[in-house]
Coordinates of C-alpha atoms and ligand atoms in Angstrom, one line a residue:
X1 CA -31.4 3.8 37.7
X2 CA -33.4 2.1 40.4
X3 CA -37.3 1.6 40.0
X4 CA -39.8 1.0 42.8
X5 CA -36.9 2.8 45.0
X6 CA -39.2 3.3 47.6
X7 CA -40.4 -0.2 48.3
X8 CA -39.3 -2.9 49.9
X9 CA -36.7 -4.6 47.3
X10 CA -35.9 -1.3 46.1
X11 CA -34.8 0.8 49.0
X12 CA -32.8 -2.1 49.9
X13 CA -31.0 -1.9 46.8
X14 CA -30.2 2.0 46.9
X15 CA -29.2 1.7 50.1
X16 CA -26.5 -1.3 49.0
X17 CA -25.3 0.8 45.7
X18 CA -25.3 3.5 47.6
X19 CA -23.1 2.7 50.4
X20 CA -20.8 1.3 47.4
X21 CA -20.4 4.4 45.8
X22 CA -22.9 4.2 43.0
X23 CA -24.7 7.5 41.7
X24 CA -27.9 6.9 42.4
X25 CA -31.1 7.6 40.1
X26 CA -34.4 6.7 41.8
X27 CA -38.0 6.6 41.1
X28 CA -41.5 5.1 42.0
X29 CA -44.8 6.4 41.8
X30 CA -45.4 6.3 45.7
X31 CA -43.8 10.1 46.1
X32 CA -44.1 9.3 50.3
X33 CA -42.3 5.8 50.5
X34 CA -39.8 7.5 47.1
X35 CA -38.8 9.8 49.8
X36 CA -38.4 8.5 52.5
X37 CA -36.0 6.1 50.7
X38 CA -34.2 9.6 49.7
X39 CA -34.2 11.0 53.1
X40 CA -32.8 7.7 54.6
X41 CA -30.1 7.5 52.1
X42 CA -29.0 10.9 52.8
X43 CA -29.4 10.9 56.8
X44 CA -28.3 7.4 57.7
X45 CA -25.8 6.6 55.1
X46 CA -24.1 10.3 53.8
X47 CA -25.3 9.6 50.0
X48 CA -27.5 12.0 47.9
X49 CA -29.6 10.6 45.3
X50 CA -31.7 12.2 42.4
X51 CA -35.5 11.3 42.5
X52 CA -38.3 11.2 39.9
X53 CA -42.0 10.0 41.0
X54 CA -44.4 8.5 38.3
X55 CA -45.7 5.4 36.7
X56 CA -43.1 3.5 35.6
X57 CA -46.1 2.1 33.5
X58 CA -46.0 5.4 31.6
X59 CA -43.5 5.6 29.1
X60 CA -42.3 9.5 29.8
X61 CA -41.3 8.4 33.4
X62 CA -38.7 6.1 32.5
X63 CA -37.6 9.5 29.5
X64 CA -37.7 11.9 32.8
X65 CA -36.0 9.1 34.7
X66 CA -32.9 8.7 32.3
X67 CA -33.0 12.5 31.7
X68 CA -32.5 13.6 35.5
X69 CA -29.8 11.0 35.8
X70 CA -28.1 12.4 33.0
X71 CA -28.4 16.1 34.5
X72 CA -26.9 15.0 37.6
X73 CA -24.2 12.3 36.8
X74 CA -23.8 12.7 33.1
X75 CA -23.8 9.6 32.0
X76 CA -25.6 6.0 33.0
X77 CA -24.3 2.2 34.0
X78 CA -27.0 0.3 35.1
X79 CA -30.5 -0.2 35.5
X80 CA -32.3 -2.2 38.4
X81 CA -35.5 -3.2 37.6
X82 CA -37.3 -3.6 40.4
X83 CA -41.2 -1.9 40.4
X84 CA -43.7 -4.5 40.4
X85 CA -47.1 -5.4 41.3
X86 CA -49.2 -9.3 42.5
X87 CA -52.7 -8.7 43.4
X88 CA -53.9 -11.7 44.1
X89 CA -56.9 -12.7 41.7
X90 CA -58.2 -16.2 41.4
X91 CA -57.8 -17.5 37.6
X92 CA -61.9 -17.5 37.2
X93 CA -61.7 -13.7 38.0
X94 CA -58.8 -12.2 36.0
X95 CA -60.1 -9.4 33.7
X96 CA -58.9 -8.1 30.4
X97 CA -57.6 -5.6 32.2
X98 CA -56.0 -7.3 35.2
X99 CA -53.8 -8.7 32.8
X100 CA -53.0 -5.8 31.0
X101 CA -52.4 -3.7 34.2
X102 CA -49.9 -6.7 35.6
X103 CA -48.1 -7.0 32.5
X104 CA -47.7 -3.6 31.7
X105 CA -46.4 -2.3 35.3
X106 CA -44.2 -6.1 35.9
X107 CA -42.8 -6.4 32.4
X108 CA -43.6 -3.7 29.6
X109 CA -42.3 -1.3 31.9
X110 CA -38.8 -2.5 32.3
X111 CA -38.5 -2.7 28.7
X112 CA -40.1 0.8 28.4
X113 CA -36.8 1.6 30.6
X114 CA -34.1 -0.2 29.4
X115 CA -35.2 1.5 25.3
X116 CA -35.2 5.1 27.0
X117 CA -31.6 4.6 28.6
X118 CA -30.5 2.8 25.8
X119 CA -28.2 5.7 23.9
X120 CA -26.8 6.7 27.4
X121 CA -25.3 3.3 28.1
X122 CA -24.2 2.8 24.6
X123 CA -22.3 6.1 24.8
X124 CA -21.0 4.4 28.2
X125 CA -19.5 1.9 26.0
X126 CA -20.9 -0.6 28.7
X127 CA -23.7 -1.5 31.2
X128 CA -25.3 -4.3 32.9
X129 CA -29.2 -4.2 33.6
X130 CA -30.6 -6.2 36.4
X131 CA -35.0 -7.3 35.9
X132 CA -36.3 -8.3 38.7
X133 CA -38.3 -11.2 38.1
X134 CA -40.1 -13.9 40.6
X135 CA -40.4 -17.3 42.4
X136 CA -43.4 -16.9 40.5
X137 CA -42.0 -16.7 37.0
X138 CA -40.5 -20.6 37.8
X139 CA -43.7 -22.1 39.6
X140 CA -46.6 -21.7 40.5
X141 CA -48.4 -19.5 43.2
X142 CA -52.1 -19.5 44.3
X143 CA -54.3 -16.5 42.8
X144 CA -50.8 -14.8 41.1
X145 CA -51.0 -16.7 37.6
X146 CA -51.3 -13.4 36.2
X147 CA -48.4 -12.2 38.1
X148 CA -46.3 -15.2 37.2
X149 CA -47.2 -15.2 33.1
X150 CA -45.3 -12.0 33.8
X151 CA -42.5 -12.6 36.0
X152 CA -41.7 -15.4 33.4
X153 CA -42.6 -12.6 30.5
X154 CA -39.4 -11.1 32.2
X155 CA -37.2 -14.1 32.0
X156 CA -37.3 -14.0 28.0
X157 CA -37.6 -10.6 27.9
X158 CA -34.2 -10.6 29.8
X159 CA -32.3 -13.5 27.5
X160 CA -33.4 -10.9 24.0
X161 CA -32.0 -8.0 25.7
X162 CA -28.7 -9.9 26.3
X163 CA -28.6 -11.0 23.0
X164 CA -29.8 -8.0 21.3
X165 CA -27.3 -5.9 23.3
X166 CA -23.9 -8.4 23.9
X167 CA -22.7 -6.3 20.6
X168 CA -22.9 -3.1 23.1
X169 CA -20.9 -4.7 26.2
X170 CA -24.4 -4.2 27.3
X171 CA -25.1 -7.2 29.8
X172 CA -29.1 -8.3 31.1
X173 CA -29.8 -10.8 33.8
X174 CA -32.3 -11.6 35.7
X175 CA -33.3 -12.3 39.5
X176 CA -36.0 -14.8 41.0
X177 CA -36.4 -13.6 44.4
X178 CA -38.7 -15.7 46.7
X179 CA -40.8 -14.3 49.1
X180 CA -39.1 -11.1 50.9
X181 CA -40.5 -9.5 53.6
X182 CA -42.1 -6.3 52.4
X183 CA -45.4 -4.5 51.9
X184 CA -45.7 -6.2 48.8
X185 CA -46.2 -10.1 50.7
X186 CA -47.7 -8.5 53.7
X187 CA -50.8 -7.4 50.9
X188 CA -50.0 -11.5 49.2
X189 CA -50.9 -12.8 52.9
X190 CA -53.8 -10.7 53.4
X191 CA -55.6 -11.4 50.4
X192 CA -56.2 -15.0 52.0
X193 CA -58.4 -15.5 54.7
X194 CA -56.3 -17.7 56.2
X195 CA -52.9 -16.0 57.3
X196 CA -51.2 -19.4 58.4
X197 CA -52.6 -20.8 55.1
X198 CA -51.5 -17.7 53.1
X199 CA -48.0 -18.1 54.4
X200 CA -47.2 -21.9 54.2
X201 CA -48.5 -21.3 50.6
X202 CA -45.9 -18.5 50.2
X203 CA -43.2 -20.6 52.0
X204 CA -44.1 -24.0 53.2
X205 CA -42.7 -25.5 49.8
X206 CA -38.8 -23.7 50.4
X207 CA -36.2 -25.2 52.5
X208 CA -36.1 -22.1 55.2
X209 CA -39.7 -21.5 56.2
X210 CA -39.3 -17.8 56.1
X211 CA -39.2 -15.1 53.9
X212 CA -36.1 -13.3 52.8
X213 CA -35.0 -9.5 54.3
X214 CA -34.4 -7.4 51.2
X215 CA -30.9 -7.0 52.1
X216 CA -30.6 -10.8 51.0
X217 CA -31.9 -10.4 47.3
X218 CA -30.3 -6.8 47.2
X219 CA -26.6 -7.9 47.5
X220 CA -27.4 -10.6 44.1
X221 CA -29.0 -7.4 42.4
X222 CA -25.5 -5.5 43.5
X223 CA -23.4 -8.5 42.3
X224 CA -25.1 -8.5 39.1
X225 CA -25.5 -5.2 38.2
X226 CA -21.5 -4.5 39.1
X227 CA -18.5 -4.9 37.1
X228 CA -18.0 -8.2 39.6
X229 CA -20.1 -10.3 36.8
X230 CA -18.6 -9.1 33.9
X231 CA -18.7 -12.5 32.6
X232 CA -22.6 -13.2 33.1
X233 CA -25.3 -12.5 30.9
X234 CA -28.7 -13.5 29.5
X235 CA -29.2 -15.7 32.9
X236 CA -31.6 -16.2 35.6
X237 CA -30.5 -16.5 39.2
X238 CA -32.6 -17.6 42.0
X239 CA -32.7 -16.5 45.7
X240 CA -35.5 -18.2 46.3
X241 CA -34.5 -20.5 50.1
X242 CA -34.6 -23.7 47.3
X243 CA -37.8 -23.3 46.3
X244 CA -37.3 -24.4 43.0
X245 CA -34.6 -27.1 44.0
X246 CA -37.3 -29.4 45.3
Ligands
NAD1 N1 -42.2 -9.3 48.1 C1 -42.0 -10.5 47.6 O1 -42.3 -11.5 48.3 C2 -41.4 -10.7 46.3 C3 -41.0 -12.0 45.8 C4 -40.5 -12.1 44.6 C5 -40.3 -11.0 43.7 N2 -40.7 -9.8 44.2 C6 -40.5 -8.7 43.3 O2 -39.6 -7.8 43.8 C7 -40.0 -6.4 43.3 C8 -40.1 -5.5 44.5 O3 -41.1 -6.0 45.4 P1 -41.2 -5.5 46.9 O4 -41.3 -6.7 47.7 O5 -40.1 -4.5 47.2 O6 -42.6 -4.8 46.9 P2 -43.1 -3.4 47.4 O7 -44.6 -3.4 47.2 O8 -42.5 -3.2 48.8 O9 -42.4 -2.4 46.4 C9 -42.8 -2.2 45.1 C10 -42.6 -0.8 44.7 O10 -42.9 -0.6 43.4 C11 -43.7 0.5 43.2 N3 -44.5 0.5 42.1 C12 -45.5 -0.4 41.8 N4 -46.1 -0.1 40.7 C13 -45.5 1.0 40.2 C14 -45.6 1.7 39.0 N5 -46.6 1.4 38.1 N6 -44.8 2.8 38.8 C15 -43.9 3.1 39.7 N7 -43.7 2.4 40.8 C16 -44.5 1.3 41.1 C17 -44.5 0.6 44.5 O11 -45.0 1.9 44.8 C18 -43.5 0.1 45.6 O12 -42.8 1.2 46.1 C19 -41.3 -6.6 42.5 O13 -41.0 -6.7 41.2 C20 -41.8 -7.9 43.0 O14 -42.6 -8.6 42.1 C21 -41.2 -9.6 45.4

């Protein structure tokens, strides 16, 4: 199960699994971008995916999400976390319901997700669940506190799971990508006024100066997700250019 399949982080993603051999179950609530990620999947690389669009936000997409993966593959693996949101909103303007937007989408919803797949991967007798997190749930980022109380929401969220779910060779780990070139930072950059301003903010302080293709956070998300880290759980990985080393 891959959410926010048809953006940035998460095409990348089905496009890796894909080419592995993974049974794909996407979804996202941009039906467009959701397929276009199908139609690429299937025209470039050979591999057919099922699709669901809808707010991941909502609980009954993650329940139509696990049921059309079921339908098609009959049974379920993994989950890759990946839908999220960062408008940029200085501190003195966050709302009531800014917050409840950003935490709902960013972290309630990948709980939502993991609880509705639950039986399937306990009947698997195994499974590995990958949240996608932040740079911004281990620092600080101007106007994105918001977004980073829930990218660091994630990071606990992702130790309980793994202890709540060991007992089920269930395994949950999380991944603290820094900035990756997609429509997502493209929106970061221009919410500043300032784009040279906006982007030494977003990458002046790693050891690269750029920001990451998805391809380069997608094959940790593969890694994790796959029987390769059968020994990891409960931890947080960053691909982040060092960010957080210095
Ligand atoms: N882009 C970055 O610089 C960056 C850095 C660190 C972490 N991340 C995280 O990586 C993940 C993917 O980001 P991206 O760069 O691919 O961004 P993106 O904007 O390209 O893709 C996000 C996708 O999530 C979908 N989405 C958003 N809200 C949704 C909802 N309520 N229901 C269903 N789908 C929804 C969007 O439609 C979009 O397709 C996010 O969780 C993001 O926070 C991104």
């Amino acid at each position: 199960l891959i959410t926010g399949a048809g953006g940035g982080l998460g095409r990348a993603t089905a496009v890796r699994l894909g080419v592995e051999g993974a049974k794909l179950a996407l979804t996202d609530r941009d039906e467009q971008t959701l397929a276009d990620t199908v139609a690429l999947l299937h025209d470039d690389y050979g591999v057919d995916a099922v699709s669901v669009v809808g707010d991941i936000a909502i609980v009954t997409t993650s329940a139509q999400l696990v049921a059309a993966a079921l339908a098609a593959y009959g049974r379920i693996d993994g989950i890759c976390n990946i839908a999220g949101i960062s408008p940029a909103i200085p501190l003195a303007d966050t709302t009531g319901d800014d917050f409840d937007l950003i935490m709902g989408i960013n972290c309630k919803a990948q709980l939502f997700l993991i609880q509705a797949a639950l039986p399937a991967l306990r009947e698997a007798g195994a499974g590995s669940i990958v949240n996608v997190s932040s740079v911004g749930g281990r620092v600080a980022l101007p106007n994105l506190t918001v977004y980073g109380a829930s990218k660091s929401a994630i990071l606990g969220l992702t130790r309980g799971v793994a202890y709540e779910l060991a007992g089920d060779n269930i395994r949950c780990n999380a991944v603290c990508p820094g900035g990756i070139d997609s429509a997502m930072a493209d929106a970061v950059v221009a919410s500043f006024p300032d784009r040279d301003t906006a982007i030494a903010n977003l990458t002046g302080r790693q050891l690269f100066k750029r920001f990451a293709d998805a391809g380069e956070i997608a094959t940790l998300i593969a890694y994790l997700v796959s029987d390769e880290s059968s020994f990891v759980t409960g931890a947080t990985f960053s691909a982040d250019a060092g960010h957080t080393a210095i």
